[in-house]
C-alpha angles and dihedrals in degrees: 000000000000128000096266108189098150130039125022109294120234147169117021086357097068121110104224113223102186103179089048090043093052089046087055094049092050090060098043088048086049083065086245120150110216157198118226094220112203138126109254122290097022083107114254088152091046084054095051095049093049077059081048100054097036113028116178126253103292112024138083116219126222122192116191122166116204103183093126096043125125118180140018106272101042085056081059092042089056093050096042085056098044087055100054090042102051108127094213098052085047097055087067107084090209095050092039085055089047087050091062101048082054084058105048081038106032105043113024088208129039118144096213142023106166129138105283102039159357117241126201136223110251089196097064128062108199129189095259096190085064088041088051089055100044091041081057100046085049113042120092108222098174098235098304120120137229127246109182109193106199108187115193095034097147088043087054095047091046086056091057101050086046088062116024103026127266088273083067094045093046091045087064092046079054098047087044094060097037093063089039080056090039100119088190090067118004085101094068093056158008132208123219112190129191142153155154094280119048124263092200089060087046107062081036097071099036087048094237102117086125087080102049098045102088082062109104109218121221099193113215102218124200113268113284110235094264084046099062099038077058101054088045084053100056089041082063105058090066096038123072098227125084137218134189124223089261098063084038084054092047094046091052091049088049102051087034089174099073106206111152093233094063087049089045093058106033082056083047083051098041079048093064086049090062102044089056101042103022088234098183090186123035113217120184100274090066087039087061089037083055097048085042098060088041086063088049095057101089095185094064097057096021091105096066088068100037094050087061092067088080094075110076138226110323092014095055090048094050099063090031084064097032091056093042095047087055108044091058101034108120088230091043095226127066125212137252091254095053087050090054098045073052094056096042090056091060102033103249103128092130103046107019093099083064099061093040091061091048093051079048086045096054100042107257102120134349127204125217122252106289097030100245095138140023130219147171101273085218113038082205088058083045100055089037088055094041091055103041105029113021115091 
């Protein structure tokens, strides 16, 4: 298994979660669509593509990613083209038959179907949420079914709002349902969405939960302690430092909220440690330099701080504050009470408890039980934020 800090990681360097993996599958094999539910970086996309790589008897696998999508046709395009060009529905002779008579039926102009790939007009625009429906009702699947794994999905939908207004956004949480509810073709396929920001906080704000709530959640929770000695293990094998169960030990209690992706990079920074002092063996001391100089590189946690541009005026100040309040608090965590004071400042009494849950949503603090206090869900997040962000 490689360091993997960047892209999804696949293959060999996938850290198997079995338990997690057979969940998803339960619900796909109920006929539920889904929403993989998770703060960023605890690899949902590394999830979807594991489906991806290694789909079940009977079904056929689409990835699409619609992080750059912004309206409403061009989200459908992206998933019409990701379907005729599945390689594992084109490796079936039948399906890939079916797929060209999709092509001469269905779209009256397409300038290429060969085996590798579909290419579109560019000189056409269709409806592709029409398309989307008679390329259902056409294809022969035999009878396999589709998941389509759409990652981004509230990003795509913010886009969207940004740029066409929330009626536009909340019109492709509708459509979306309305194919999910479409009894001429729901038995083909099923959508599981996911992505860095949450889906849940979304339709909240835009008050169009209703949409969303036929949709079953698998949580991705942080690594469990075994978990993530288990993950630094099998970094190891392929690395040539050691290091014994006590500074293991120390590194997990350090990082406390277990994600892949903060393992991934302390052992990348306890790499580059190596590689400059030839260190055959880490200890504890080059375990806290190595958290240190994650904290100090800033590209891989400045989008915490730039998602949050996407809140105005009040509501921006508000978590700015909040987050602030409570990264450089002594006690690292700041009561109800001193929310609320917060809330009251800048005259969201009525909808503060909102923001709160989607900063809860998408992983940046947690509170305890009752609700008595508020923290950064990652001290790592929380240092990171208190060096870079609070004033």
């Amino acid at each position: 298994m490689k360091i993997t800090t960047g892209q999804a990681a696949r293959g060999d360097n996938f850290f198997k979660r079995p338990i997690l993996i057979n969940k998803l599958w339960r619900k796909i094999d109920s006929d539920s669509s889904i929403i993989i539910s998770a703060p960023r970086r605890v690899g949902k996309t590394s999830l979807m593509r594991y489906i991806e790589d290694n789909p079940r008897e009977k079904y056929y696998v689409v990835y699409v990613i619609t992080e750059s999508v912004y309206n409403e046709n061009k989200y459908y395009k992206e998933i019409v083209k990701a379907i005729l060009n599945c390689d594992s529905i084109r490796k079936r002779d039948k399906v890939i038959n079916s797929i060209k008579d999709i092509a001469k039926n269905v779209f009256k102009s397409i300038d290429e179907v060969g085996i590798d790939s579909v290419k579109f007009s560019k000189n056409i625009e269709y409806n592709y949420y029409d398309k989307f429906i008679e390329i259902m009702k056409t294809i022969d699947l035999e009878g396999h079914k589709l998941i389509i794994m759409i990652d981004e999905f509230a990003q795509t939908i913010e886009n969207i709002q940004q740029k066409e207004g929330t009626a536009s956004a909340v019109h492709l949480l509708q459509s979306n349902r309305v194919l999910r509810q479409n009894s001429d073709i729901n038995n083909k396929f099923q959508f599981i969405y996911t992505g860095s920001i949450s889906l849940e906080g979304i339709a909240r704000r835009m008050d169009s939960s209703k949409f969303i709530n036929d949709l079953d959640i698998v949580k991705v929770t942080p690594l469990s302690e075994s978990e993530g000695k288990n993950l630094i293990n099998e970094l190891l094998k392929g690395l040539d430092f050691t290091m014994d169960e006590s500074t293991i030990n120390h590194m997990l209690n350090e990082i406390k909220w277990l994600i892949p992706f903060y393992i991934q990079l302390a052992m990348d920074k306890i790499q580059d440690i190596y590689d400059e002092d030839n260190l055959c063996v880490i200890h504890n001391k080059s375990v806290d330099v190595a958290i240190k100089r994650m904290i100090e590189e800033n590209n891989k946690f400045s989008s915490w701080h730039e998602r949050l541009v996407v809140y105005k005026n009040n509501d921006y100040k508000f978590i700015i504050e909040a987050l602030d309040l409570i990264s450089i608090s002594e006690a690292k965590k700041i009561t109800y009470n001193e929310i609320h004071n917060l809330a009251v400042k800048y005259n969201l009494c009525e909808t503060y408890k909102d923001l709160l849950n989607t900063l809860i949503d998408d992983g940046y603090i947690n509170n305890d039980d009752e609700g008595k206090f508020y923290t950064f869900t990652s001290p790592i997040l929380r240092m990171w934020w208190c060096k870079k962000n609070a004033n």
